[in-house]
XYZ file of N, CA and C in Angstrom:
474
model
N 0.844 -1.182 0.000
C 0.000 0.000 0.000
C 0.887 1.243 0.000
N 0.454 2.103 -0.718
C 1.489 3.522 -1.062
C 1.407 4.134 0.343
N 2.252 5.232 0.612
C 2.300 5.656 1.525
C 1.435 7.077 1.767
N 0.521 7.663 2.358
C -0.201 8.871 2.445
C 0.517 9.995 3.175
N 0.280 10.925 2.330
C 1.241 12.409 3.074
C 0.124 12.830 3.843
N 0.809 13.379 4.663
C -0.154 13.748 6.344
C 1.082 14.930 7.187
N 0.456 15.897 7.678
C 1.316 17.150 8.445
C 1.254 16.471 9.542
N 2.331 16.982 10.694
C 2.404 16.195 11.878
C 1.442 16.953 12.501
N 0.499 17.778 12.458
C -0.484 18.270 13.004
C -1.497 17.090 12.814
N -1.761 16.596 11.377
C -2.813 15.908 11.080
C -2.806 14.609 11.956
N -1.368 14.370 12.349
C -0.838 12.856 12.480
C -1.321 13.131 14.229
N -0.669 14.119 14.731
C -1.573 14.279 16.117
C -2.791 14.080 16.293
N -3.362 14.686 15.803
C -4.956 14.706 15.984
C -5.455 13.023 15.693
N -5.289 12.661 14.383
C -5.708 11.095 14.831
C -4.950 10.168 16.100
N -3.676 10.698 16.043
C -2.869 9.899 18.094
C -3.976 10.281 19.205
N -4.511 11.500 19.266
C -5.441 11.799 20.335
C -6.759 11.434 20.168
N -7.235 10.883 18.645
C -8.886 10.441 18.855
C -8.301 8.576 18.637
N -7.566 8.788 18.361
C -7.271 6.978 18.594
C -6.867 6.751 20.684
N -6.079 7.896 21.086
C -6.105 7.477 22.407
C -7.420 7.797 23.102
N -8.311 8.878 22.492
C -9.437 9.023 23.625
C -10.786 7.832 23.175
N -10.567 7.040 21.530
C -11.222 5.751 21.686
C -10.694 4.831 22.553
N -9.239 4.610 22.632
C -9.295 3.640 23.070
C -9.145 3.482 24.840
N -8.940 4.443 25.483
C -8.781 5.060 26.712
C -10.529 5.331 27.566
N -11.170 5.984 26.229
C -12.665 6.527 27.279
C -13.534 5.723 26.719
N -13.761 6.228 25.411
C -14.991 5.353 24.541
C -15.171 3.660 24.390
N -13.916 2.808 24.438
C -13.920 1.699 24.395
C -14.379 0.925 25.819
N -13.879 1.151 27.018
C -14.007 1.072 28.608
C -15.844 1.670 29.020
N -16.053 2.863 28.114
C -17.310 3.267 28.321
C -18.688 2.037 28.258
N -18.333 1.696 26.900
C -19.174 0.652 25.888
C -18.750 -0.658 26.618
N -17.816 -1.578 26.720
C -17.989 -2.364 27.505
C -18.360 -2.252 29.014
N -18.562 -1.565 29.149
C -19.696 -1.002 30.900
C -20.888 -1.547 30.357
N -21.321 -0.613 29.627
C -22.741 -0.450 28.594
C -23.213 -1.986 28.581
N -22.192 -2.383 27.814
C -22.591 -4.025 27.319
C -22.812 -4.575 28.766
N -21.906 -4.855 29.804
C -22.170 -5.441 30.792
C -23.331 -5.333 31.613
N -23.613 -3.664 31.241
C -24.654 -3.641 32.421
C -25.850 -4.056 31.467
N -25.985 -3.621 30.413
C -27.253 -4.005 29.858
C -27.391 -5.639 29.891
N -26.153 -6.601 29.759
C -26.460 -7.881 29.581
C -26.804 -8.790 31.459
N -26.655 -7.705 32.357
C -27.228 -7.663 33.693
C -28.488 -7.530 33.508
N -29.103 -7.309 32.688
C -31.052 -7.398 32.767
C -31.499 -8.270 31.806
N -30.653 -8.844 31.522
C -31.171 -9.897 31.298
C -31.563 -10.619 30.028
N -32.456 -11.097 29.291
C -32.745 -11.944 27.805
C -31.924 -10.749 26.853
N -31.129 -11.110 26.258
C -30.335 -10.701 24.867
C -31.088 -10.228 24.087
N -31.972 -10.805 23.338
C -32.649 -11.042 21.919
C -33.196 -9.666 22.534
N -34.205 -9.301 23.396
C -35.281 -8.577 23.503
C -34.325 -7.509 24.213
N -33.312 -7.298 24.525
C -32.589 -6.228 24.958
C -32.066 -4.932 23.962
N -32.997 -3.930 23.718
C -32.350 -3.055 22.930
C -31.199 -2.256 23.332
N -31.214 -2.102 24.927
C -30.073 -1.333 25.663
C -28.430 -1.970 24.710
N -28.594 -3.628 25.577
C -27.625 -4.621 24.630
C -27.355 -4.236 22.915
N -28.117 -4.399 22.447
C -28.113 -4.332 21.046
C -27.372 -3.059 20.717
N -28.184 -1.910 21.050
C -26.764 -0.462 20.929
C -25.840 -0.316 21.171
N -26.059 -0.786 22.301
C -24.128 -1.096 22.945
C -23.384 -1.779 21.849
N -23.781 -3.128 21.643
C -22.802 -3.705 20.738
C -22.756 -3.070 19.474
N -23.614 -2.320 18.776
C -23.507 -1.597 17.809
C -22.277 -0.472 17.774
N -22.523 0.603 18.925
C -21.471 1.287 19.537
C -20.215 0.849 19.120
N -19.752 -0.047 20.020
C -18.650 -1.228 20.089
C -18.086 -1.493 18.811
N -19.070 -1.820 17.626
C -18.943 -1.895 16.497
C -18.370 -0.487 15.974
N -19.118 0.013 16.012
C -18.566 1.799 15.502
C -17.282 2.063 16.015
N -17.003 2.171 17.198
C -15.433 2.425 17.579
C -14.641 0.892 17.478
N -14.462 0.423 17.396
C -13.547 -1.183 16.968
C -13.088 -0.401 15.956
N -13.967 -0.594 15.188
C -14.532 0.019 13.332
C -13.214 0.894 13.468
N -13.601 2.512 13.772
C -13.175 3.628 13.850
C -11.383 3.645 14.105
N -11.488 2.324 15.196
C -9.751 2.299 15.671
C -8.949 1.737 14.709
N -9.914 0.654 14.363
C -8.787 -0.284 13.373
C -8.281 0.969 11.741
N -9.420 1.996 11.908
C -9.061 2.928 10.609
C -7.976 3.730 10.921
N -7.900 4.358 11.841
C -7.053 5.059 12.563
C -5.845 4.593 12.497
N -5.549 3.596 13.295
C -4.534 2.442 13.016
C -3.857 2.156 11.581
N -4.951 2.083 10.961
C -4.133 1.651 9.451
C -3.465 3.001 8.609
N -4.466 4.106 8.943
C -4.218 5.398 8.392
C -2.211 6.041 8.971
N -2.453 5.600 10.236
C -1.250 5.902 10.960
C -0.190 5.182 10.302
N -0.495 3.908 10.007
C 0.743 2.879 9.735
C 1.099 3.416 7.902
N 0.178 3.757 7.390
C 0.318 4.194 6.030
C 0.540 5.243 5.623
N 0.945 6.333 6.710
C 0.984 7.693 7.171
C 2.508 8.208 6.410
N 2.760 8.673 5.264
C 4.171 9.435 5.438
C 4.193 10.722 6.398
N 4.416 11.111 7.649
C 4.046 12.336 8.167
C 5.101 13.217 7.863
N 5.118 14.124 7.383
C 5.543 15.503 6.953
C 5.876 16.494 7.464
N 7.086 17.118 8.429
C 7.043 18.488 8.956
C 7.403 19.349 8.310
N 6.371 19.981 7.881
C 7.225 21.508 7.002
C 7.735 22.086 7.457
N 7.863 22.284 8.567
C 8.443 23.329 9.271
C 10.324 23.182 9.088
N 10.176 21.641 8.847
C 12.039 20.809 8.565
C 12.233 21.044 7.041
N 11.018 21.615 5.983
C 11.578 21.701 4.861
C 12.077 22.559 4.354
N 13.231 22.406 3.705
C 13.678 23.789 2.665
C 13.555 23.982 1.241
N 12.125 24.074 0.981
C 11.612 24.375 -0.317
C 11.877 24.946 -1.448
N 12.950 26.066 -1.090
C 13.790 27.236 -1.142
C 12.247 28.105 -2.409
N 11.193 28.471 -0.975
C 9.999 29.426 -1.406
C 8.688 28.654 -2.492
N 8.706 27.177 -3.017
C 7.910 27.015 -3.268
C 6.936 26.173 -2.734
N 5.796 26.143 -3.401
C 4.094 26.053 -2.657
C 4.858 24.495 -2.946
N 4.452 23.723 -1.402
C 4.543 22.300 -1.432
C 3.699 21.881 -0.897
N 4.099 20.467 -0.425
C 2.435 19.928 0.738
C 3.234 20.323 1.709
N 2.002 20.561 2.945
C 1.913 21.762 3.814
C 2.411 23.232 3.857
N 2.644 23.631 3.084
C 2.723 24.883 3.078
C 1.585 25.831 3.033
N 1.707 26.700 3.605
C 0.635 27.432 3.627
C 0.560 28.889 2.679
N -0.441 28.683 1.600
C -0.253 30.063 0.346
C -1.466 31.151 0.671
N -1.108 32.327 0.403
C -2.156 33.331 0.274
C -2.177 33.954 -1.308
N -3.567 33.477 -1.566
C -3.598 33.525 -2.842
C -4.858 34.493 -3.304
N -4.906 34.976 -4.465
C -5.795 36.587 -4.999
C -6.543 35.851 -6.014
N -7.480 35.853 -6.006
C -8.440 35.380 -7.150
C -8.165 36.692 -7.914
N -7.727 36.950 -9.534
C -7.771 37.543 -10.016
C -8.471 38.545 -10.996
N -9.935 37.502 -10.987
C -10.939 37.959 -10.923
C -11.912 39.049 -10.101
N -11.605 38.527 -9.222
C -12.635 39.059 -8.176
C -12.127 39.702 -6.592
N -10.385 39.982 -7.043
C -9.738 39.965 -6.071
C -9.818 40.116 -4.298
N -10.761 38.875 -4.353
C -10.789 37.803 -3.097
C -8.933 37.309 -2.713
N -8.704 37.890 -1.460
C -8.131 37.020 -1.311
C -8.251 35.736 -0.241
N -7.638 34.512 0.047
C -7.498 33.715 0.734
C -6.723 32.709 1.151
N -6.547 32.352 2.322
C -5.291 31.655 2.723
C -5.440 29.653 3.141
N -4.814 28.781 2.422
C -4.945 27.663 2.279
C -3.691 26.735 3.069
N -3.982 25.733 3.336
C -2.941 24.850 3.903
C -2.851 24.243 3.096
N -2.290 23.444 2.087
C -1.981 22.362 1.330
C -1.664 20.657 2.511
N -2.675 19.956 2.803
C -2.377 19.128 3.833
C -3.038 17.529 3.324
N -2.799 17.049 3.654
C -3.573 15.404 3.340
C -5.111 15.334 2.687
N -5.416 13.856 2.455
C -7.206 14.131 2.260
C -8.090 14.306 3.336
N -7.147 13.142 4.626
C -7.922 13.223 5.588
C -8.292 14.639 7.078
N -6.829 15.144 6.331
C -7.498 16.328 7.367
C -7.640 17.883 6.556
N -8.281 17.646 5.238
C -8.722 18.669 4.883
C -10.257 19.590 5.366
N -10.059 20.308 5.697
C -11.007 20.961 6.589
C -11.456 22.227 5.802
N -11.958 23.094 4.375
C -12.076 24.165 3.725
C -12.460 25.442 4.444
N -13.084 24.942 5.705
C -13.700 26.282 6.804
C -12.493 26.674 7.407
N -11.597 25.480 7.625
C -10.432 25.981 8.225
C -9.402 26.579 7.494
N -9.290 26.566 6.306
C -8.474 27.071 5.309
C -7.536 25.703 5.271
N -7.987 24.227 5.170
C -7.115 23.014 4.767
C -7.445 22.319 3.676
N -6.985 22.767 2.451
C -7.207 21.636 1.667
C -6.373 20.722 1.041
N -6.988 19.618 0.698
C -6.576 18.542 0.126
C -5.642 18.626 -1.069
N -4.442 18.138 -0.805
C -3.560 17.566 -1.704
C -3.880 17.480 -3.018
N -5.160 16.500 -3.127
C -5.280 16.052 -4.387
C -6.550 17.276 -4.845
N -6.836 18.157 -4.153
C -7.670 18.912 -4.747
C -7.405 20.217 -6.181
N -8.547 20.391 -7.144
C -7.360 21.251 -8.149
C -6.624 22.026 -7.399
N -7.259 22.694 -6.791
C -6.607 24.177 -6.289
C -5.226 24.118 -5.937
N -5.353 22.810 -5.019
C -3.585 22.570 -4.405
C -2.803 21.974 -5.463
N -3.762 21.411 -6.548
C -2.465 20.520 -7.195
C -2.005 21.569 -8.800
N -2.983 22.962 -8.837
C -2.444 23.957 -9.666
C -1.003 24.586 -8.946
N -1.607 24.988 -7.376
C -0.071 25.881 -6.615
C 0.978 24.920 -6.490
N 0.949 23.855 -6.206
C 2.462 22.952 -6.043
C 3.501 23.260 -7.060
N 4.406 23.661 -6.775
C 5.696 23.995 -7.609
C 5.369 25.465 -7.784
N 4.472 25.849 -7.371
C 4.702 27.786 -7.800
C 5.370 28.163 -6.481
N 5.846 29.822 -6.592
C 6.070 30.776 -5.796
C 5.628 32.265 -5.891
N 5.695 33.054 -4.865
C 5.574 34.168 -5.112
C 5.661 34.594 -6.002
N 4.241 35.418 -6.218
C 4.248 36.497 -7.461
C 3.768 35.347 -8.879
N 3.897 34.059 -8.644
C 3.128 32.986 -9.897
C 1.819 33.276 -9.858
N 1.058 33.161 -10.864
C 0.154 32.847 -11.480
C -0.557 31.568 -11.481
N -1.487 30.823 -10.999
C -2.269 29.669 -10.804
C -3.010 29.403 -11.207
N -3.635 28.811 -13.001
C -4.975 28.209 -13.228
C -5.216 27.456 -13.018
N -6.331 27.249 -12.372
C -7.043 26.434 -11.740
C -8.311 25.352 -12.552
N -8.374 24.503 -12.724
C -9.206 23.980 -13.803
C -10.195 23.402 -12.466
N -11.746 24.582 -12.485
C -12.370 23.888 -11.463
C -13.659 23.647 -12.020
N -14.803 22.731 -11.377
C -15.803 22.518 -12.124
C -16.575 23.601 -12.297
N -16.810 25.205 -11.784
C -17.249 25.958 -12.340
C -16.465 26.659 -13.590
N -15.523 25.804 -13.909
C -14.776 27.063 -14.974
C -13.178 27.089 -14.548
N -12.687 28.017 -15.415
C -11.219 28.254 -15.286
C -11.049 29.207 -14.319
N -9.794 29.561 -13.268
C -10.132 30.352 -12.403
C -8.417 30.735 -12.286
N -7.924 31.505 -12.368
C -6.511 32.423 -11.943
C -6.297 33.074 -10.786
N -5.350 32.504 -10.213
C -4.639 33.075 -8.810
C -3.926 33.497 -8.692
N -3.121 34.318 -8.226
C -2.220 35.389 -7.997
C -1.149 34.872 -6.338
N -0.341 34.009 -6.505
C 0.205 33.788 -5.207
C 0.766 34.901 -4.532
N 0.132 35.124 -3.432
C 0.804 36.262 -2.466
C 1.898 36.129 -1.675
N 1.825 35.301 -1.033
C 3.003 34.729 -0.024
C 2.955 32.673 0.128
N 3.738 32.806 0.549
C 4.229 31.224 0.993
C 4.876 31.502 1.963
N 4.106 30.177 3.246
C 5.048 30.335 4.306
C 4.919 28.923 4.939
N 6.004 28.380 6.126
C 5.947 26.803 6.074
C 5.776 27.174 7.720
N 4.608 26.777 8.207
C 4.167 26.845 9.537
C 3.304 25.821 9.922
């Protein structure tokens, strides 16, 4: 299996929802199960039945986590020397040239692309027009509304 680029920010955040499944949520749900299978007939127990559903959902959830981690290339930009161009994780401020909007993007994995937060995806056009530009480049963008030109403002690796 290829390896997935991931910021060590991204790579944290799944270490802390993989430790608070397996630390709170997992210990929670087997309570759940126990106490519900304390009252008694199985079959007719819906308490039971959610629980193990639950159980199902985070098992589920860890073993993804887990695999995502192990398949993880994690990335510190902060260690790279790009010498000024837009890479993964870097962070660009870019001018719609149109409509001169500007806005500021993280270039970061699929899984922790977040657009409210200003994180997008690797494989998205937008990031995969800026990769290899720098300051003062020019960016078309081939998006499903149309063609769209950017104006890179800055690059910075934070």
């Amino acid at each position: 299996m290829n390896k997935t680029p991931m910021t060590t920010r991204g790579a944290e955040k799944l270490r802390e929802e993989l430790n608070h499944l397996k630390t709170v949520a997992r210990p929670r749900v087997i309570e759940a199960i126990a106490e519900a299978r304390a009252h008694g007939d199985l079959k007719e127990n819906a308490e039971y039945q959610a629980a193990r559903e639950q159980q199902g959902f985070i098992e589920g959830r860890i073993k993804e986590i887990e695999s995502k981690l192990a398949n993880a290339q994690i990335i510190d930009v902060t260690r790279l020397n790009p010498g000024g161009k837009i890479v993964f994780g870097a962070t660009a401020e870019i001018e719609d040239l149109a409509s001169g909007e500007v806005v500021t993007y993280q270039i970061v994995g699929e899984d922790e692309a977040e657009i409210k937060e200003g994180r997008i995806s690797v494989t998205s056009p937008i990031a995969r027009a800026l990769i290899g530009k720098q300051e003062g480049d020019v960016a078309t963008v081939q998006a499903p509304g149309g063609t769209r030109e950017y104006e890179i403002v800055s690059v910075k690796y934070i």
